[in-house]
XYZ file of C-alpha atoms in Angstrom:
738
model
C 197.784 170.270 172.392
C 198.699 167.167 170.397
C 198.034 163.960 172.327
C 200.588 161.136 172.363
C 200.053 157.483 173.180
C 199.973 153.904 172.012
C 197.443 154.633 169.278
C 199.332 157.653 167.968
C 200.782 157.738 164.501
C 202.293 160.399 162.273
C 201.359 160.818 158.636
C 202.923 163.081 156.043
C 200.964 165.684 154.108
C 201.695 168.564 151.756
C 199.781 171.716 152.637
C 198.108 173.262 149.563
C 196.437 176.232 151.223
C 199.006 178.339 149.355
C 201.567 177.660 146.642
C 204.596 177.058 148.862
C 203.492 173.434 149.446
C 205.043 173.049 152.891
C 205.628 169.459 154.084
C 203.787 168.848 157.354
C 203.285 166.087 159.885
C 199.720 165.079 160.701
C 199.409 163.666 164.194
C 196.687 161.047 164.429
C 195.514 159.342 167.633
C 193.028 156.485 167.429
C 192.251 157.401 163.845
C 191.434 161.016 164.776
C 193.535 163.912 163.482
C 194.821 165.921 166.424
C 196.787 168.610 164.622
C 199.465 169.554 162.117
C 203.110 170.272 162.834
C 205.999 171.401 160.638
C 208.199 168.780 159.079
C 211.824 168.728 160.213
C 213.334 170.709 157.330
C 212.349 173.443 156.968
C 210.398 173.916 160.181
C 207.560 175.951 158.751
C 203.839 176.148 159.225
C 201.528 179.175 159.028
C 198.162 180.022 160.504
C 196.432 179.143 157.218
C 197.441 175.511 157.654
C 196.317 175.557 161.281
C 192.798 176.449 160.105
C 192.283 172.951 158.662
C 189.501 172.003 161.068
C 187.475 175.127 160.292
C 187.893 174.479 156.579
C 186.899 170.818 156.626
C 183.876 171.310 158.904
C 182.686 174.665 157.578
C 178.875 174.836 157.315
C 179.125 176.342 153.823
C 181.321 173.585 152.433
C 179.688 171.820 149.489
C 179.198 168.170 150.428
C 176.833 166.906 147.719
C 176.493 167.368 143.931
C 174.107 170.157 142.911
C 172.381 171.141 139.686
C 171.055 174.587 138.796
C 167.545 174.168 137.334
C 167.050 177.890 136.691
C 168.653 180.328 134.305
C 172.391 180.964 134.599
C 173.145 182.634 137.913
C 169.580 182.189 139.211
C 170.647 179.989 142.197
C 167.909 177.403 141.824
C 169.953 174.494 143.149
C 168.691 170.950 143.599
C 170.689 168.031 145.020
C 171.465 165.210 142.605
C 173.521 162.033 142.692
C 177.055 161.761 141.335
C 175.832 159.297 138.725
C 173.148 161.655 137.455
C 175.597 164.572 137.377
C 178.238 162.626 135.466
C 175.666 161.150 133.058
C 174.260 164.565 132.216
C 177.623 166.344 132.006
C 179.036 163.671 129.706
C 175.941 163.814 127.473
C 176.182 167.603 127.201
C 179.898 167.434 126.428
C 179.239 164.942 123.632
C 176.546 167.213 122.222
C 178.751 170.336 122.346
C 181.709 168.511 120.773
C 179.430 167.150 118.046
C 178.096 170.624 117.258
C 181.170 172.859 117.591
C 184.161 170.502 117.655
C 186.289 169.348 120.609
C 188.179 172.653 120.717
C 184.937 174.237 122.003
C 185.593 172.642 125.430
C 187.949 174.544 127.762
C 189.276 173.651 131.191
C 190.479 176.049 133.897
C 192.380 174.547 136.822
C 194.950 175.441 139.448
C 196.976 172.340 140.132
C 197.949 173.105 143.710
C 194.297 173.162 144.742
C 193.985 169.504 143.797
C 197.452 168.434 145.052
C 198.621 168.030 141.475
C 196.409 166.124 139.059
C 198.913 163.358 138.148
C 198.461 164.459 134.523
C 194.824 163.413 134.359
C 193.296 166.749 133.266
C 195.435 167.017 130.143
C 195.016 163.289 129.509
C 191.250 163.767 129.413
C 191.508 166.903 127.242
C 193.964 165.388 124.790
C 191.778 162.327 124.379
C 188.635 164.347 123.664
C 190.674 166.583 121.322
C 190.829 169.996 123.029
C 194.005 172.108 123.252
C 192.340 174.810 125.362
C 193.599 174.300 128.889
C 194.122 177.468 130.962
C 195.395 178.070 134.491
C 196.342 180.825 136.875
C 199.836 179.389 136.378
C 199.827 181.283 133.067
C 200.723 184.395 135.046
C 202.327 182.804 138.068
C 205.145 180.239 137.929
C 204.094 178.491 134.703
C 205.400 181.342 132.573
C 208.617 181.410 134.630
C 209.280 177.728 134.042
C 208.694 178.127 130.320
C 211.356 180.840 130.207
C 213.703 178.510 132.100
C 213.066 175.846 129.475
C 213.849 178.268 126.650
C 217.150 179.146 128.372
C 218.280 175.834 129.896
C 216.071 173.214 128.233
C 214.758 172.509 131.725
C 213.874 174.477 134.823
C 216.047 175.502 137.721
C 215.215 175.420 141.409
C 216.940 177.478 144.055
C 218.772 175.980 147.010
C 219.071 178.633 149.705
C 221.038 176.288 151.969
C 224.127 176.580 149.740
C 223.781 180.276 148.835
C 226.105 182.981 150.112
C 224.011 185.771 148.624
C 220.243 185.990 148.027
C 218.525 188.390 145.636
C 214.800 188.979 146.231
C 213.197 190.588 143.194
C 210.126 192.234 144.694
C 209.553 189.042 146.660
C 208.864 189.155 150.379
C 208.577 185.662 151.924
C 207.537 185.653 155.589
C 205.893 183.269 158.022
C 202.406 184.195 156.791
C 203.176 183.615 153.109
C 205.702 181.122 151.708
C 206.430 179.919 155.211
C 208.843 177.216 154.021
C 210.858 179.588 151.904
C 210.867 182.142 154.730
C 212.327 179.526 157.071
C 215.075 178.742 154.546
C 215.817 182.447 154.161
C 216.059 182.902 157.934
C 218.512 180.020 158.163
C 220.664 181.387 155.339
C 220.859 184.860 156.863
C 221.630 183.393 160.291
C 224.753 181.720 158.888
C 225.877 184.989 157.268
C 224.431 185.005 153.731
C 224.086 188.473 152.159
C 220.674 189.810 151.127
C 219.776 192.172 148.270
C 216.163 193.310 147.975
C 214.537 195.048 145.021
C 211.253 196.454 146.291
C 209.556 199.869 146.061
C 208.290 199.344 149.610
C 210.421 198.987 152.709
C 209.224 195.414 153.213
C 210.033 193.163 156.163
C 212.963 191.695 154.240
C 214.089 195.078 152.936
C 214.668 196.171 156.542
C 217.252 193.418 157.050
C 218.842 193.597 153.607
C 222.498 194.463 153.043
C 221.314 196.509 150.059
C 217.757 197.646 149.444
C 216.973 199.202 146.053
C 213.558 200.971 146.161
C 212.947 200.874 142.429
C 209.923 202.270 140.587
C 207.067 199.814 140.092
C 207.426 197.806 136.888
C 211.116 198.537 136.284
C 212.554 195.289 137.673
C 213.780 194.191 134.229
C 215.675 197.427 133.674
C 217.325 196.949 137.079
C 218.441 193.426 136.222
C 219.779 194.580 132.868
C 221.802 197.107 134.837
C 223.162 194.299 137.023
C 224.179 192.356 133.918
C 225.864 195.444 132.417
C 227.983 196.017 135.531
C 228.981 192.347 135.837
C 229.955 192.056 132.159
C 231.644 195.452 131.917
C 233.692 194.894 135.064
C 234.455 191.286 134.063
C 232.995 189.858 137.235
C 231.451 186.938 135.371
C 232.803 183.383 135.301
C 234.758 183.412 132.037
C 235.426 179.684 132.006
C 231.768 178.789 132.629
C 230.547 181.253 130.004
C 232.967 179.918 127.382
C 232.184 176.261 128.062
C 228.453 176.227 128.761
C 226.762 179.261 127.208
C 225.707 180.430 123.771
C 225.421 184.045 122.644
C 227.596 185.951 125.068
C 228.893 188.417 122.401
C 225.313 189.273 121.383
C 224.354 189.745 125.029
C 227.337 192.019 125.616
C 226.277 194.140 122.655
C 222.653 194.389 123.869
C 223.839 195.486 127.305
C 225.507 198.519 125.778
C 222.004 199.990 125.598
C 221.685 199.911 129.406
C 224.247 202.178 130.987
C 224.121 202.667 134.736
C 222.937 206.229 134.193
C 220.060 205.062 132.016
C 219.049 202.286 134.416
C 219.188 204.712 137.344
C 216.932 207.121 135.446
C 214.430 204.354 134.646
C 214.330 202.786 138.090
C 214.719 205.879 140.230
C 217.593 204.305 142.188
C 221.113 205.556 142.797
C 223.571 204.377 140.139
C 226.305 203.583 142.628
C 223.934 201.540 144.757
C 222.900 199.565 141.672
C 226.538 198.882 140.876
C 227.265 197.877 144.476
C 224.380 195.409 144.452
C 225.529 193.882 141.165
C 229.069 193.483 142.466
C 227.817 191.877 145.663
C 225.697 189.397 143.727
C 228.609 188.417 141.464
C 231.392 188.264 144.048
C 229.738 187.027 147.252
C 228.316 183.926 145.548
C 227.263 181.410 144.875
C 224.141 183.568 144.722
C 220.532 182.611 144.265
C 217.326 184.293 143.082
C 214.360 182.608 144.836
C 211.258 182.343 142.720
C 208.548 184.860 143.465
C 205.576 185.985 141.383
C 206.528 189.648 140.962
C 208.253 189.372 137.568
C 205.596 186.890 136.443
C 203.044 189.676 136.001
C 204.733 192.545 134.194
C 204.784 193.819 130.643
C 208.447 192.748 130.491
C 207.820 189.420 132.197
C 209.681 187.131 129.779
C 212.665 189.471 129.537
C 212.816 189.948 133.299
C 212.836 186.210 133.993
C 215.422 185.774 131.251
C 217.611 188.342 133.048
C 217.406 186.311 136.255
C 218.458 183.182 134.315
C 221.306 185.027 132.645
C 222.598 186.463 135.912
C 222.992 183.068 137.563
C 224.414 181.682 134.319
C 227.181 184.148 133.535
C 228.245 184.137 137.180
C 228.621 180.354 137.056
C 226.052 179.611 139.768
C 224.064 177.083 137.720
C 224.535 173.620 139.219
C 225.542 175.155 142.554
C 222.726 176.889 144.452
C 220.623 176.987 141.258
C 219.889 173.335 140.546
C 218.976 171.984 137.102
C 215.916 169.744 137.122
C 215.422 166.413 135.330
C 212.878 163.567 135.318
C 212.720 161.372 138.381
C 213.605 157.872 137.122
C 211.566 156.119 139.838
C 208.295 157.629 138.580
C 206.103 157.424 135.529
C 206.278 161.107 134.780
C 203.321 163.417 134.387
C 204.187 164.352 130.792
C 203.809 160.730 129.702
C 200.527 160.383 131.570
C 199.166 163.469 129.832
C 199.300 161.764 126.389
C 200.038 164.896 124.381
C 200.829 162.664 121.422
C 197.127 161.733 121.261
C 196.192 165.313 120.360
C 196.523 165.741 116.621
C 198.709 168.447 115.132
C 195.592 169.932 113.565
C 194.021 170.366 117.000
C 197.247 171.664 118.546
C 197.313 174.396 115.912
C 193.871 175.517 117.080
C 195.181 176.383 120.548
C 193.761 179.822 121.311
C 196.255 182.677 121.522
C 199.262 180.677 120.308
C 199.516 182.696 117.103
C 200.000 185.942 119.053
C 201.759 184.644 122.187
C 203.697 181.476 121.274
C 206.149 180.728 124.087
C 203.856 178.986 126.608
C 201.815 177.201 123.923
C 202.376 174.009 121.964
C 204.277 176.192 119.475
C 206.758 177.095 122.196
C 207.801 173.499 122.739
C 208.501 172.614 119.119
C 212.006 174.202 118.981
C 212.922 172.170 122.084
C 211.347 168.814 121.252
C 214.347 167.098 119.641
C 216.831 168.450 122.177
C 214.735 167.357 125.165
C 214.526 163.820 123.834
C 218.249 163.830 123.027
C 219.250 164.754 126.578
C 216.595 163.054 128.687
C 215.589 160.140 126.453
C 211.909 161.047 126.707
C 209.740 164.052 126.022
C 208.905 165.586 129.343
C 207.896 168.818 131.010
C 208.340 169.863 134.597
C 204.908 171.404 135.221
C 201.467 170.019 134.484
C 200.345 173.443 133.221
C 202.615 173.624 130.168
C 201.306 173.969 126.621
C 198.614 176.397 127.734
C 196.148 178.356 125.679
C 196.110 182.092 126.342
C 193.353 182.792 128.911
C 192.379 186.142 127.406
C 192.013 184.502 123.978
C 189.835 181.726 125.461
C 187.445 184.161 127.148
C 187.387 186.297 123.996
C 186.328 183.251 121.985
C 183.603 182.581 124.545
C 182.056 186.006 124.062
C 182.739 186.597 120.336
C 182.952 183.122 118.728
C 186.281 184.252 117.212
C 188.214 182.481 115.828
C 185.712 179.763 116.785
C 183.143 179.197 119.534
C 184.009 177.962 123.035
C 180.832 176.624 124.602
C 181.820 174.544 127.654
C 184.040 175.318 130.622
C 185.128 172.867 133.306
C 186.427 174.663 136.413
C 188.479 172.151 138.369
C 189.743 173.706 141.587
C 189.496 177.062 139.843
C 187.491 180.260 140.384
C 187.765 181.343 136.744
C 185.519 184.421 136.930
C 187.935 186.025 139.403
C 191.235 184.343 138.547
C 192.281 186.138 135.355
C 191.889 189.700 134.020
C 188.985 191.629 132.468
C 186.370 190.168 134.794
C 183.612 191.971 132.923
C 184.638 190.229 129.709
C 184.934 186.866 131.455
C 181.396 187.257 132.815
C 180.097 188.043 129.353
C 181.767 184.916 128.002
C 180.492 182.704 130.838
C 176.946 183.874 130.266
C 177.120 182.468 126.710
C 178.281 179.023 127.765
C 176.107 175.968 127.193
C 177.792 174.084 130.015
C 179.722 175.210 133.103
C 180.888 172.648 135.654
C 182.582 173.597 138.930
C 184.537 171.209 141.194
C 185.196 173.060 144.449
C 184.621 173.361 148.190
C 182.477 176.490 148.065
C 179.718 178.152 146.076
C 182.259 180.594 144.645
C 181.234 183.427 142.323
C 182.120 181.129 139.415
C 180.074 178.303 140.937
C 177.128 180.674 141.204
C 177.137 180.774 137.387
C 177.466 177.006 136.931
C 175.073 174.339 135.732
C 176.641 171.714 138.002
C 178.684 172.063 141.187
C 180.528 168.953 142.352
C 181.975 168.583 145.890
C 185.785 168.383 146.040
C 187.942 166.693 148.650
C 190.445 168.583 150.839
C 194.189 167.988 150.815
C 193.994 165.990 154.058
C 191.358 163.748 152.469
C 193.394 162.439 149.519
C 196.644 160.586 148.805
C 198.882 162.332 146.305
C 202.321 162.774 144.829
C 203.267 166.436 144.635
C 205.690 166.156 141.754
C 206.446 168.575 138.923
C 208.421 166.065 136.898
C 211.773 167.461 137.835
C 212.185 168.529 141.427
C 214.692 165.845 142.348
C 211.901 163.510 143.341
C 208.426 164.005 144.754
C 206.743 164.843 148.021
C 204.447 162.122 149.310
C 201.032 162.885 150.760
C 199.189 160.291 152.796
C 195.453 160.352 153.172
C 194.651 161.331 156.732
C 190.881 161.750 156.731
C 187.946 160.282 154.836
C 186.256 162.866 152.571
C 183.193 164.414 154.159
C 179.759 163.825 152.706
C 179.939 162.893 149.030
C 183.179 164.761 148.338
C 185.348 162.998 145.774
C 188.772 163.368 144.261
C 189.540 164.989 140.930
C 190.538 161.627 139.506
C 187.156 160.162 140.443
C 185.466 162.990 138.548
C 187.618 162.658 135.428
C 187.397 158.870 135.366
C 183.632 159.103 135.750
C 183.407 161.355 132.701
C 185.932 159.305 130.700
C 184.048 156.076 131.353
C 180.868 157.669 130.029
C 182.571 159.092 126.946
C 184.099 155.876 125.660
C 187.567 156.528 127.110
C 187.502 153.950 129.893
C 190.486 152.028 128.509
C 192.637 155.141 129.016
C 191.555 155.489 132.664
C 192.073 151.890 133.819
C 192.893 152.693 137.439
C 189.834 152.221 139.675
C 190.874 154.853 142.216
C 193.600 157.284 143.254
C 195.682 154.685 145.023
C 195.743 152.465 141.929
C 196.866 155.459 139.853
C 199.628 156.166 142.365
C 200.597 152.476 142.268
C 201.169 152.939 138.554
C 203.171 156.140 138.989
C 205.653 154.532 141.409
C 205.782 151.196 139.536
C 208.785 152.277 137.489
C 210.846 151.990 140.652
C 209.470 148.520 141.343
C 207.258 149.812 144.170
C 203.606 150.078 145.116
C 201.996 153.023 146.852
C 201.856 151.199 150.194
C 205.636 150.718 149.947
C 206.406 154.442 149.647
C 203.574 156.343 151.322
C 205.218 156.393 154.765
C 208.181 158.385 153.393
C 207.975 162.170 153.118
C 210.103 162.274 149.983
C 210.375 159.847 147.112
C 213.202 159.525 144.594
C 216.124 161.914 144.356
C 218.033 159.193 142.530
C 220.810 159.885 140.044
C 219.598 162.619 137.710
C 220.626 163.753 134.247
C 223.170 166.557 134.596
C 223.177 168.883 131.550
C 226.575 170.209 132.617
C 227.847 166.752 131.615
C 225.421 165.723 128.871
C 224.761 169.076 127.228
C 221.650 171.178 127.647
C 218.258 170.359 126.096
C 218.325 173.451 123.910
C 218.842 173.639 120.158
C 222.497 174.681 120.665
C 223.124 172.228 123.513
C 224.143 175.150 125.749
C 222.589 177.696 128.082
C 221.117 180.125 125.588
C 221.950 183.676 126.567
C 220.843 184.448 123.021
C 217.680 182.357 122.722
C 217.345 180.488 119.448
C 213.994 179.232 120.785
C 212.606 182.758 120.995
C 214.211 183.581 117.662
C 212.436 180.661 115.958
C 209.144 181.872 117.428
C 209.645 185.351 115.954
C 210.457 186.971 119.311
C 213.459 188.999 120.463
C 216.178 186.478 121.391
C 217.747 188.858 123.929
C 216.221 190.504 127.001
C 215.045 194.090 126.742
C 213.173 196.705 128.738
C 210.014 198.369 127.449
C 208.254 201.099 129.397
C 204.670 200.070 130.099
C 202.015 201.976 128.155
C 200.303 203.604 131.112
C 203.008 205.262 133.164
C 203.371 208.956 133.924
C 206.390 208.913 131.586
C 204.529 207.418 128.644
C 201.110 208.954 129.295
C 201.574 212.248 131.161
C 198.185 213.651 130.098
C 196.400 210.528 131.314
C 198.356 210.718 134.570
C 196.804 214.107 135.243
C 193.405 212.401 135.380
C 194.634 209.140 136.935
C 197.502 210.161 139.274
C 198.212 206.804 140.949
C 200.237 203.858 139.655
C 198.673 200.516 140.568
C 200.434 197.463 141.979
C 198.065 194.500 142.021
C 198.487 191.295 143.945
C 200.550 191.916 147.089
C 199.131 189.125 149.181
C 197.108 189.442 152.313
C 198.526 187.335 155.095
C 195.477 185.241 155.900
C 194.092 184.133 152.554
C 195.269 182.684 149.272
C 194.099 183.861 145.850
C 190.266 183.836 146.083
C 190.107 181.265 148.881
C 189.889 181.139 152.700
C 187.735 184.219 153.324
C 185.102 181.891 154.798
C 187.432 180.911 157.636
C 186.615 183.048 160.670
C 189.998 182.811 162.394
C 191.696 184.021 159.192
C 189.099 186.621 158.356
C 189.762 188.343 161.660
C 193.330 188.931 160.483
C 192.299 190.327 157.080
C 188.647 191.365 157.437
C 188.201 193.267 154.165
C 190.038 194.371 151.009
C 192.350 197.322 151.627
C 194.010 199.827 149.322
C 197.417 200.822 150.653
C 197.907 204.543 150.068
C 200.517 206.983 151.228
C 198.826 209.425 153.660
C 199.479 212.325 151.278
C 197.735 210.498 148.416
C 194.830 209.605 150.674
C 194.451 213.240 151.689
C 194.531 214.410 148.064
C 191.825 211.858 147.213
C 189.545 212.918 150.049
C 189.812 209.423 151.485
C 190.940 209.268 155.081
C 192.124 206.072 156.712
C 189.338 203.468 156.925
C 187.161 205.147 154.273
C 185.563 203.039 151.546
C 186.601 204.210 148.097
C 186.280 203.436 144.435
C 189.568 202.690 142.734
C 189.173 203.308 139.006
C 191.367 202.631 135.972
C 190.608 203.241 132.320
C 189.191 199.684 132.237
C 186.905 199.559 135.266
C 186.569 200.145 138.963
C 186.478 198.237 142.277
C 185.729 198.980 145.934
C 188.358 198.953 148.706
C 188.878 200.398 152.166
C 191.750 202.835 152.533
C 194.706 201.867 154.673
C 197.105 204.766 155.070
C 200.649 203.463 154.960
C 203.715 205.702 155.040
C 205.799 202.859 153.579
C 203.738 202.854 150.373
C 205.594 204.993 147.792
C 203.814 208.262 147.138
C 201.913 208.275 143.858
C 201.169 204.547 144.010
C 198.435 202.291 145.340
C 198.630 198.636 146.346
C 195.603 196.472 145.523
C 194.968 192.959 146.916
C 193.879 190.038 144.754
C 190.823 187.842 144.863
C 188.346 189.464 147.222
C 184.706 188.474 147.490
C 182.412 188.319 150.518
C 181.245 184.726 151.056
C 178.732 185.716 153.752
C 176.838 187.807 151.218
C 174.115 185.678 149.678
C 174.927 184.284 146.216
C 173.372 185.703 143.072
C 173.008 188.895 141.115
C 171.497 190.995 143.911
C 174.772 190.916 145.848
C 177.080 191.102 142.847
C 177.846 187.368 142.989
C 178.742 187.618 146.688
C 180.656 190.821 146.133
C 182.933 189.564 143.346
C 181.599 192.235 140.983
C 182.578 194.952 143.474
C 185.778 193.879 145.210
C 187.941 191.795 142.869
C 191.026 193.279 141.208
C 190.221 191.684 137.822
C 187.563 194.391 137.425
C 190.257 197.044 136.881
C 192.632 194.989 134.694
C 192.393 194.960 130.898
C 193.210 191.930 128.762
C 194.372 193.948 125.749
C 197.645 193.470 123.915
C 199.081 196.827 124.991
C 199.037 195.625 128.589
C 200.588 192.201 128.014
C 204.031 190.615 127.827
C 204.879 190.167 124.145
C 206.130 186.583 124.267
C 203.605 184.880 126.570
C 200.678 187.274 126.815
C 201.110 187.617 130.570
C 198.947 190.543 131.747
C 200.707 193.442 133.405
C 199.553 193.892 136.987
C 202.607 195.469 138.576
C 203.475 198.907 137.286
C 202.095 200.578 134.170
C 198.400 200.968 134.994
C 197.130 204.354 136.127
C 194.274 204.815 138.572
C 192.373 207.301 140.666
C 190.647 206.979 144.033
C 187.467 208.670 145.206
C 185.117 208.016 148.129
C 182.007 205.881 148.034
C 179.152 208.190 149.051
C 176.155 207.510 151.326
C 173.813 208.007 148.367
C 175.164 204.941 146.573
C 173.247 201.620 146.955
C 176.427 199.836 148.075
C 176.977 202.178 151.025
C 174.813 200.367 153.558
C 176.316 196.964 152.760
C 179.818 198.336 153.249
C 179.034 199.638 156.711
C 178.489 196.070 157.925
C 181.871 194.765 156.786
């Protein structure tokens, strides 16, 4: 129970234990944190946030810098000082850059884990001369925002409070995941908003939907093309909005002729009349909204599917209503400016790995927009710190093959790179060839077990921050509530420490995080102490492209994308059947009869994190494969049995959970499992990562990737088989204790 009294105060924090970033109130009495509560709007908090005390005080939390004095992965750790660690890391970086060039240094980070980096990671990279930044945002949210930019010249953000109809594309927000969005959805439905759900499973939200379309895994894009066809053919679109604000409607209309209702029904497995009814509801019940969710972010048709979402809200005239256009917050020095992309030479930008094959999310993808962005907004800016990314598969390929050039150093900043991408076997091979691996984290993760240096990171309650993506109508303000434990430091302290030792101190003039935040809010004539007590900052008058014109080459919403056209990609959305489906590979399906869906989240963890927390682990104790009972019976794997799940790329271990809601002929696989209580090192497969993580079954080859951004396909189009783990196998005994 939260205590109240004279010494009580409330501070504002942004929970980063998942990617919904819920605003919370931290109740402090006499300088001691008593607990967390939901902020007023929306009232949302989940059990992951309530585990803060276990996380902060966990006995396995890394509290001091460590150096591995053995061979890679040997776990011969010795404690060292921060100064020694930074001195040695900086010296090794200088040596590697001098030998191989600055492009040989790569960074992997997930911004939410560090409460946003205020642009400092890319600032450091641009100053040393490396274009090879990668992030899990490549296949989750970052690729979505890049498609928004190609369509609108900026991103859009949904506002469920003003929506009369909500379309969930495979997305299932609930109070265990995306708690804030789930609260907004509940409120919208309570006031009478309609709900359409596309989901092969009868999810929690599918049960309360006005229309549920149980489509075949991986066919979301075909379904949305069917929606567009119905709306255009029946003239349900906003003719005035289309004529005034969009470019390429005739070309879109022609492309949609390829997607008759009968064809879409055959592809998706859904009833044609139900598809038409859903499309009509979306167009006529509006304004309608499509909340962001990661389902389309990880398909072979990812770019086209996200484009279809953008086109639906555009032709129906919902842009600027419940789909809000984003623009720079004038009260802040924006992240794009802090990143100093202009300091990276064009020669180095052209070395960005994977940009030749997959241009949209790279530096190449911004070039067609550069002039238009400056014309509309007055500055060059992006609305996500993870823009201009290298292709992760290309980076790891360069690590293991030296093609097209060597990558010899990897900085993992709030990232578990071994487990966070695809082709884990290939990533491991590349990591073993590195001359320097640095990890900044809370735990001795499987990636940290391969590192040369592990540096202790602060927790979100232990740092001040602005959670701002350069265009969300302002920023959320995070106050520091606790002092970092042990020798834990902030990401900025780490980067400044390296920069000072590499001759870049003049570019990192701020002595600490608060001084950096002072600078960020200085544009509004404020200092951090003036704004930190507010939950939200900014939301001043924004640029409105409906009045100024859009930051695209045509100045309009590009239904026909001249950006994609300039990059040599299809300017209109399309549907392509994934390579490994029973339709495309019937002979292979005889051997591998199950279609895989990877990444449906467990309730009590996030990505590869939180499995150390006992209260959460009791909720999700081990990795489970959801199988229809008939498929389990055919595989000889009854409920609760440990099995191998194998694809043509590799195999992983899971425990069977029979689930009648899982579509027959499919299997659901969770993401990010390892077993922290297993001792680190090779003997235990890097604490189980080499047995349990989904990246073991996922290839990084072109045939399994989105053509425009190289996003790997995880959600429909990979075939698998399941068979029991037997008592004769060495792993058997370990599994019995889980």
